[in-house]
Amino acid sequence: SAVISQKPSRDICQRGTSLTIQCQVDSQVTMMFWYRQQPGQSLTLIATANQGSEATYESGFVIDKFPISRPNLTFSTLTVSNLSPEDSSIYLCSVPIQRRGFSYEQYFGPGTRLTVT
Amino acid sequence: SQQGEEDPQALSIQEGENATMNCSYKTSINNLQWYRQNSGRGLVHLILIRSNEREKHSGRLRVTLDTSKKSSSLLITASRAADTASYFCATSTNAGNNRKLIWGLGTSLAVNP
């Protein structure tokens, strides 16, 4: 298993500003995922953060809006730039952990609740 | 993109009753997983069922998988107020070393004391 922490747990930001979210894992992992969850909705994958290479973004998400850093195997940051009220969501990081039979389960951080005013 | 669809979207039951949630998906899968989320917090993995399995149990949870119908169900027996949460299914495809999951829309379960 893995223990994952996120900072901040919540924040209220003004439009036009940026918020950087930190994700810390208690073990080394090659891959980390960043998700967005809008109110009452399911999870949408923003990008996959790999150590030592550029993040891989999903359709509809771009690096200028959601820059990601992955300086080492236990840490990543997601920045949400040029905030607008539509960015109000919960942001979650997760890591895939391999189980028996080569299946992967995902372990999640507690989430960051962002409100943009 | 989301391929899983859970139904019902919302479910309200009394404590002690059983809760059944269903999930359908569209493509071939390697495994299907169920997760639980309390009040917009991080998700917690509940159970994983592989494509060659038909049924799996974990405590009060029972999961079935029907690959011919591309559907799964999660049964929570003897529900408790603490089971109140949102439940999501997620599928993993057969594509190589793909560790991504494709998420369903979720079922919001309310267990009334």
mmCIF file of C-alpha atoms in Angstrom:
data_model
loop_
_atom_site.group_PDB
_atom_site.id
_atom_site.type_symbol
_atom_site.label_atom_id
_atom_site.label_comp_id
_atom_site.label_asym_id
_atom_site.label_seq_id
_atom_site.Cartn_x
_atom_site.Cartn_y
_atom_site.Cartn_z
ATOM 1 C CA SER A 1 0.000 0.000 0.000
ATOM 2 C CA ALA A 2 0.976 3.662 -0.013
ATOM 3 C CA VAL A 3 0.242 6.636 2.191
ATOM 4 C CA ILE A 4 -0.321 9.815 0.242
ATOM 5 C CA SER A 5 -0.654 13.336 1.580
ATOM 6 C CA GLN A 6 -1.755 16.469 -0.203
ATOM 7 C CA LYS A 7 -1.345 20.135 0.590
ATOM 8 C CA PRO A 8 -3.319 22.270 0.931
ATOM 9 C CA SER A 9 -6.457 20.383 1.906
ATOM 10 C CA ARG A 10 -8.541 23.311 0.749
ATOM 11 C CA ASP A 11 -8.128 26.843 -0.504
ATOM 12 C CA ILE A 12 -10.168 29.779 -1.690
ATOM 13 C CA CYS A 13 -8.481 31.704 -4.479
ATOM 14 C CA GLN A 14 -9.310 34.750 -6.521
ATOM 15 C CA ARG A 15 -9.760 34.477 -10.244
ATOM 16 C CA GLY A 16 -6.629 35.110 -12.246
ATOM 17 C CA THR A 17 -4.321 33.722 -9.577
ATOM 18 C CA SER A 18 -2.724 30.262 -9.420
ATOM 19 C CA LEU A 19 -2.705 27.454 -6.897
ATOM 20 C CA THR A 20 0.001 24.846 -6.532
ATOM 21 C CA ILE A 21 -0.984 21.533 -4.981
ATOM 22 C CA GLN A 22 1.602 19.220 -3.500
ATOM 23 C CA CYS A 23 1.405 15.438 -3.389
ATOM 24 C CA GLN A 24 3.774 13.415 -1.216
ATOM 25 C CA VAL A 25 4.000 9.614 -1.239
ATOM 26 C CA ASP A 26 5.645 7.556 1.494
ATOM 27 C CA SER A 27 7.362 5.259 -1.003
ATOM 28 C CA GLN A 28 9.000 5.588 -4.388
ATOM 29 C CA VAL A 29 6.631 5.273 -7.321
ATOM 30 C CA THR A 30 7.320 5.706 -10.991
ATOM 31 C CA MET A 31 3.909 6.988 -11.954
ATOM 32 C CA MET A 32 1.497 9.442 -10.354
ATOM 33 C CA PHE A 33 -1.885 10.561 -11.588
ATOM 34 C CA TRP A 34 -3.600 13.913 -11.163
ATOM 35 C CA TYR A 35 -7.389 14.024 -11.290
ATOM 36 C CA ARG A 36 -10.050 16.677 -11.176
ATOM 37 C CA GLN A 37 -13.456 16.017 -9.683
ATOM 38 C CA GLN A 38 -16.044 18.691 -10.264
ATOM 39 C CA PRO A 39 -18.912 18.979 -7.785
ATOM 40 C CA GLY A 40 -21.123 15.906 -7.869
ATOM 41 C CA GLN A 41 -19.174 14.387 -10.753
ATOM 42 C CA SER A 42 -16.839 11.492 -11.349
ATOM 43 C CA LEU A 43 -13.076 11.669 -11.687
ATOM 44 C CA THR A 44 -11.444 13.112 -14.787
ATOM 45 C CA LEU A 45 -7.784 12.342 -15.382
ATOM 46 C CA ILE A 46 -5.764 15.495 -16.004
ATOM 47 C CA ALA A 47 -2.315 14.004 -16.565
ATOM 48 C CA THR A 48 0.173 11.311 -15.688
ATOM 49 C CA ALA A 49 3.352 12.506 -13.994
ATOM 50 C CA ASN A 50 6.445 10.413 -14.630
ATOM 51 C CA GLN A 51 9.743 11.086 -12.914
ATOM 52 C CA GLY A 52 12.395 12.299 -15.306
ATOM 53 C CA SER A 53 10.101 13.094 -18.203
ATOM 54 C CA GLU A 54 7.353 15.487 -19.175
ATOM 55 C CA ALA A 55 3.894 14.814 -17.876
ATOM 56 C CA THR A 56 1.445 13.235 -20.278
ATOM 57 C CA TYR A 57 -1.769 15.239 -20.545
ATOM 58 C CA GLU A 58 -5.216 13.926 -21.365
ATOM 59 C CA SER A 59 -7.369 15.406 -24.073
ATOM 60 C CA GLY A 60 -8.696 18.782 -23.025
ATOM 61 C CA PHE A 61 -5.893 19.541 -20.590
ATOM 62 C CA VAL A 62 -2.783 21.538 -21.474
ATOM 63 C CA ILE A 63 0.515 22.185 -19.790
ATOM 64 C CA ASP A 64 0.092 25.962 -19.751
ATOM 65 C CA LYS A 65 -3.029 25.650 -17.623
ATOM 66 C CA PHE A 66 -1.932 22.669 -15.501
ATOM 67 C CA PRO A 67 1.865 22.611 -15.230
ATOM 68 C CA ILE A 68 3.161 19.590 -13.339
ATOM 69 C CA SER A 69 6.481 18.962 -11.690
ATOM 70 C CA ARG A 70 7.903 15.574 -10.688
ATOM 71 C CA PRO A 71 11.310 16.219 -9.167
ATOM 72 C CA ASN A 72 11.694 12.784 -7.580
ATOM 73 C CA LEU A 73 9.942 9.457 -7.084
ATOM 74 C CA THR A 74 7.982 10.515 -3.999
ATOM 75 C CA PHE A 75 6.737 13.990 -4.835
ATOM 76 C CA SER A 76 4.763 15.902 -7.451
ATOM 77 C CA THR A 77 3.051 19.246 -7.788
ATOM 78 C CA LEU A 78 0.120 20.334 -9.898
ATOM 79 C CA THR A 79 -0.421 24.026 -10.540
ATOM 80 C CA VAL A 80 -3.788 25.297 -11.676
ATOM 81 C CA SER A 81 -3.056 28.566 -13.442
ATOM 82 C CA ASN A 82 -5.087 31.639 -14.296
ATOM 83 C CA LEU A 83 -7.946 30.481 -12.131
ATOM 84 C CA SER A 84 -11.574 30.936 -13.083
ATOM 85 C CA PRO A 85 -14.698 29.848 -11.191
ATOM 86 C CA GLU A 86 -14.931 26.836 -13.533
ATOM 87 C CA ASP A 87 -11.741 25.500 -11.917
ATOM 88 C CA SER A 88 -13.542 25.061 -8.608
ATOM 89 C CA SER A 89 -13.153 21.339 -8.006
ATOM 90 C CA ILE A 90 -11.498 18.732 -5.894
ATOM 91 C CA TYR A 91 -8.041 17.862 -7.157
ATOM 92 C CA LEU A 92 -6.715 14.405 -6.329
ATOM 93 C CA CYS A 93 -3.399 12.698 -6.794
ATOM 94 C CA SER A 94 -3.103 8.940 -6.903
ATOM 95 C CA VAL A 95 -0.484 6.273 -7.431
ATOM 96 C CA PRO A 96 -0.947 2.832 -8.990
ATOM 97 C CA ILE A 97 0.339 0.028 -6.802
ATOM 98 C CA GLN A 98 0.857 -3.400 -8.268
ATOM 99 C CA ARG A 99 -0.915 -6.263 -6.598
ATOM 100 C CA ARG A 100 -0.806 -10.010 -7.140
ATOM 101 C CA GLY A 101 -1.409 -11.083 -10.692
ATOM 102 C CA PHE A 102 0.072 -7.838 -12.024
ATOM 103 C CA SER A 103 -3.112 -5.851 -11.502
ATOM 104 C CA TYR A 104 -2.813 -2.271 -10.341
ATOM 105 C CA GLU A 105 -4.918 -0.606 -7.674
ATOM 106 C CA GLN A 106 -4.862 3.122 -7.143
ATOM 107 C CA TYR A 107 -4.170 4.779 -3.819
ATOM 108 C CA PHE A 108 -5.436 8.313 -3.428
ATOM 109 C CA GLY A 109 -4.452 11.372 -1.527
ATOM 110 C CA PRO A 110 -7.157 13.065 0.559
ATOM 111 C CA GLY A 111 -7.796 15.676 -2.110
ATOM 112 C CA THR A 112 -7.548 19.460 -2.354
ATOM 113 C CA ARG A 113 -10.824 21.357 -2.465
ATOM 114 C CA LEU A 114 -10.396 24.517 -4.517
ATOM 115 C CA THR A 115 -12.944 27.297 -4.614
ATOM 116 C CA VAL A 116 -12.373 30.165 -7.028
ATOM 117 C CA THR A 117 -14.175 33.425 -6.321
ATOM 118 C CA SER B 1 -13.232 9.305 -21.255
ATOM 119 C CA GLN B 2 -15.709 7.716 -18.931
ATOM 120 C CA GLN B 3 -16.869 4.314 -20.008
ATOM 121 C CA GLY B 4 -18.416 3.056 -16.824
ATOM 122 C CA GLU B 5 -21.957 3.871 -16.000
ATOM 123 C CA GLU B 6 -23.327 3.105 -12.587
ATOM 124 C CA ASP B 7 -26.933 2.770 -11.711
ATOM 125 C CA PRO B 8 -28.675 3.891 -9.785
ATOM 126 C CA GLN B 9 -27.102 7.341 -9.592
ATOM 127 C CA ALA B 10 -28.463 7.697 -6.092
ATOM 128 C CA LEU B 11 -29.743 5.149 -3.608
ATOM 129 C CA SER B 12 -31.329 5.678 -0.209
ATOM 130 C CA ILE B 13 -31.948 2.741 2.129
ATOM 131 C CA GLN B 14 -32.494 1.968 5.796
ATOM 132 C CA GLU B 15 -29.805 0.596 8.035
ATOM 133 C CA GLY B 16 -29.738 -3.198 7.893
ATOM 134 C CA GLU B 17 -30.960 -3.387 4.311
ATOM 135 C CA ASN B 18 -28.810 -4.524 1.423
ATOM 136 C CA ALA B 19 -27.576 -2.064 -1.184
ATOM 137 C CA THR B 20 -26.931 -3.102 -4.771
ATOM 138 C CA MET B 21 -25.132 -0.914 -7.282
ATOM 139 C CA ASN B 22 -24.510 -1.789 -10.909
ATOM 140 C CA CYS B 23 -21.810 -0.796 -13.346
ATOM 141 C CA SER B 24 -21.679 -1.223 -17.100
ATOM 142 C CA TYR B 25 -18.697 -0.723 -19.357
ATOM 143 C CA LYS B 26 -18.001 -0.732 -23.063
ATOM 144 C CA THR B 27 -14.617 -2.252 -23.916
ATOM 145 C CA SER B 28 -12.669 -5.388 -23.023
ATOM 146 C CA ILE B 29 -11.151 -5.216 -19.583
ATOM 147 C CA ASN B 30 -8.357 -6.778 -17.576
ATOM 148 C CA ASN B 31 -10.069 -6.115 -14.267
ATOM 149 C CA LEU B 32 -12.807 -4.039 -12.671
ATOM 150 C CA GLN B 33 -12.430 -2.265 -9.361
ATOM 151 C CA TRP B 34 -14.796 -0.639 -6.907
ATOM 152 C CA TYR B 35 -13.864 2.406 -4.854
ATOM 153 C CA ARG B 36 -15.578 4.349 -2.123
ATOM 154 C CA GLN B 37 -15.445 8.107 -1.515
ATOM 155 C CA ASN B 38 -16.619 9.827 1.628
ATOM 156 C CA SER B 39 -17.793 13.436 1.327
ATOM 157 C CA GLY B 40 -15.503 14.547 -1.500
ATOM 158 C CA ARG B 41 -12.385 13.120 0.074
ATOM 159 C CA GLY B 42 -9.877 10.725 -1.450
ATOM 160 C CA LEU B 43 -11.093 7.433 -2.817
ATOM 161 C CA VAL B 44 -10.485 4.154 -1.060
ATOM 162 C CA HIS B 45 -10.046 0.908 -2.936
ATOM 163 C CA LEU B 46 -12.624 -1.703 -1.944
ATOM 164 C CA ILE B 47 -12.261 -4.729 -4.163
ATOM 165 C CA LEU B 48 -10.813 -5.847 -7.494
ATOM 166 C CA ILE B 49 -12.255 -8.566 -9.691
ATOM 167 C CA ARG B 50 -10.330 -9.931 -12.657
ATOM 168 C CA SER B 51 -11.895 -10.591 -16.030
ATOM 169 C CA ASN B 52 -11.665 -14.356 -15.502
ATOM 170 C CA GLU B 53 -13.498 -14.185 -12.166
ATOM 171 C CA ARG B 54 -17.252 -14.156 -11.751
ATOM 172 C CA GLU B 55 -17.726 -13.386 -8.093
ATOM 173 C CA LYS B 56 -15.666 -12.111 -5.207
ATOM 174 C CA HIS B 57 -16.352 -11.457 -1.536
ATOM 175 C CA SER B 58 -14.741 -9.190 1.005
ATOM 176 C CA GLY B 59 -16.470 -8.898 4.360
ATOM 177 C CA ARG B 60 -19.931 -7.471 3.715
ATOM 178 C CA LEU B 61 -19.106 -6.766 0.085
ATOM 179 C CA ARG B 62 -19.953 -9.049 -2.795
ATOM 180 C CA VAL B 63 -18.948 -8.208 -6.351
ATOM 181 C CA THR B 64 -20.049 -10.016 -9.480
ATOM 182 C CA LEU B 65 -18.743 -9.629 -12.999
ATOM 183 C CA ASP B 66 -20.472 -10.661 -16.213
ATOM 184 C CA THR B 67 -18.089 -10.065 -19.093
ATOM 185 C CA SER B 68 -20.650 -11.202 -21.664
ATOM 186 C CA LYS B 69 -22.930 -8.360 -20.570
ATOM 187 C CA LYS B 70 -20.035 -6.040 -19.720
ATOM 188 C CA SER B 71 -21.483 -5.371 -16.313
ATOM 189 C CA SER B 72 -20.666 -5.690 -12.638
ATOM 190 C CA SER B 73 -22.598 -5.331 -9.429
ATOM 191 C CA LEU B 74 -21.557 -4.380 -5.915
ATOM 192 C CA LEU B 75 -23.699 -5.673 -3.071
ATOM 193 C CA ILE B 76 -23.289 -4.315 0.441
ATOM 194 C CA THR B 77 -25.112 -6.523 2.915
ATOM 195 C CA ALA B 78 -26.531 -5.423 6.263
ATOM 196 C CA SER B 79 -25.761 -1.798 5.538
ATOM 197 C CA ARG B 80 -24.722 0.671 8.226
ATOM 198 C CA ALA B 81 -24.976 4.442 8.436
ATOM 199 C CA ALA B 82 -21.184 4.519 8.043
ATOM 200 C CA ASP B 83 -21.573 3.018 4.554
ATOM 201 C CA THR B 84 -23.002 6.343 3.390
ATOM 202 C CA ALA B 85 -20.647 7.405 0.604
ATOM 203 C CA SER B 86 -20.257 7.542 -3.157
ATOM 204 C CA TYR B 87 -19.206 4.336 -4.870
ATOM 205 C CA PHE B 88 -17.346 4.247 -8.165
ATOM 206 C CA CYS B 89 -16.466 1.421 -10.490
ATOM 207 C CA ALA B 90 -13.308 1.663 -12.559
ATOM 208 C CA THR B 91 -11.983 -0.565 -15.303
ATOM 209 C CA SER B 92 -8.493 -1.423 -16.402
ATOM 210 C CA THR B 93 -8.010 -2.389 -20.029
ATOM 211 C CA ASN B 94 -5.853 -5.097 -21.482
ATOM 212 C CA ALA B 95 -3.576 -2.574 -23.171
ATOM 213 C CA GLY B 96 0.007 -3.461 -22.275
ATOM 214 C CA ASN B 97 1.316 -1.868 -19.126
ATOM 215 C CA ASN B 98 -1.559 0.590 -18.915
ATOM 216 C CA ARG B 99 -2.089 1.527 -15.295
ATOM 217 C CA LYS B 100 -4.819 4.049 -15.988
ATOM 218 C CA LEU B 101 -8.341 3.392 -14.860
ATOM 219 C CA ILE B 102 -11.506 4.399 -16.644
ATOM 220 C CA TRP B 103 -14.011 5.676 -14.139
ATOM 221 C CA GLY B 104 -17.739 5.339 -13.884
ATOM 222 C CA LEU B 105 -20.075 8.128 -12.901
ATOM 223 C CA GLY B 106 -20.674 6.843 -9.393
ATOM 224 C CA THR B 107 -23.587 5.924 -7.165
ATOM 225 C CA SER B 108 -24.362 8.048 -4.149
ATOM 226 C CA LEU B 109 -25.532 5.809 -1.306
ATOM 227 C CA ALA B 110 -27.332 7.136 1.743
ATOM 228 C CA VAL B 111 -27.957 4.715 4.604
ATOM 229 C CA ASN B 112 -30.477 6.111 7.041
ATOM 230 C CA PRO B 113 -30.242 5.120 10.695
#
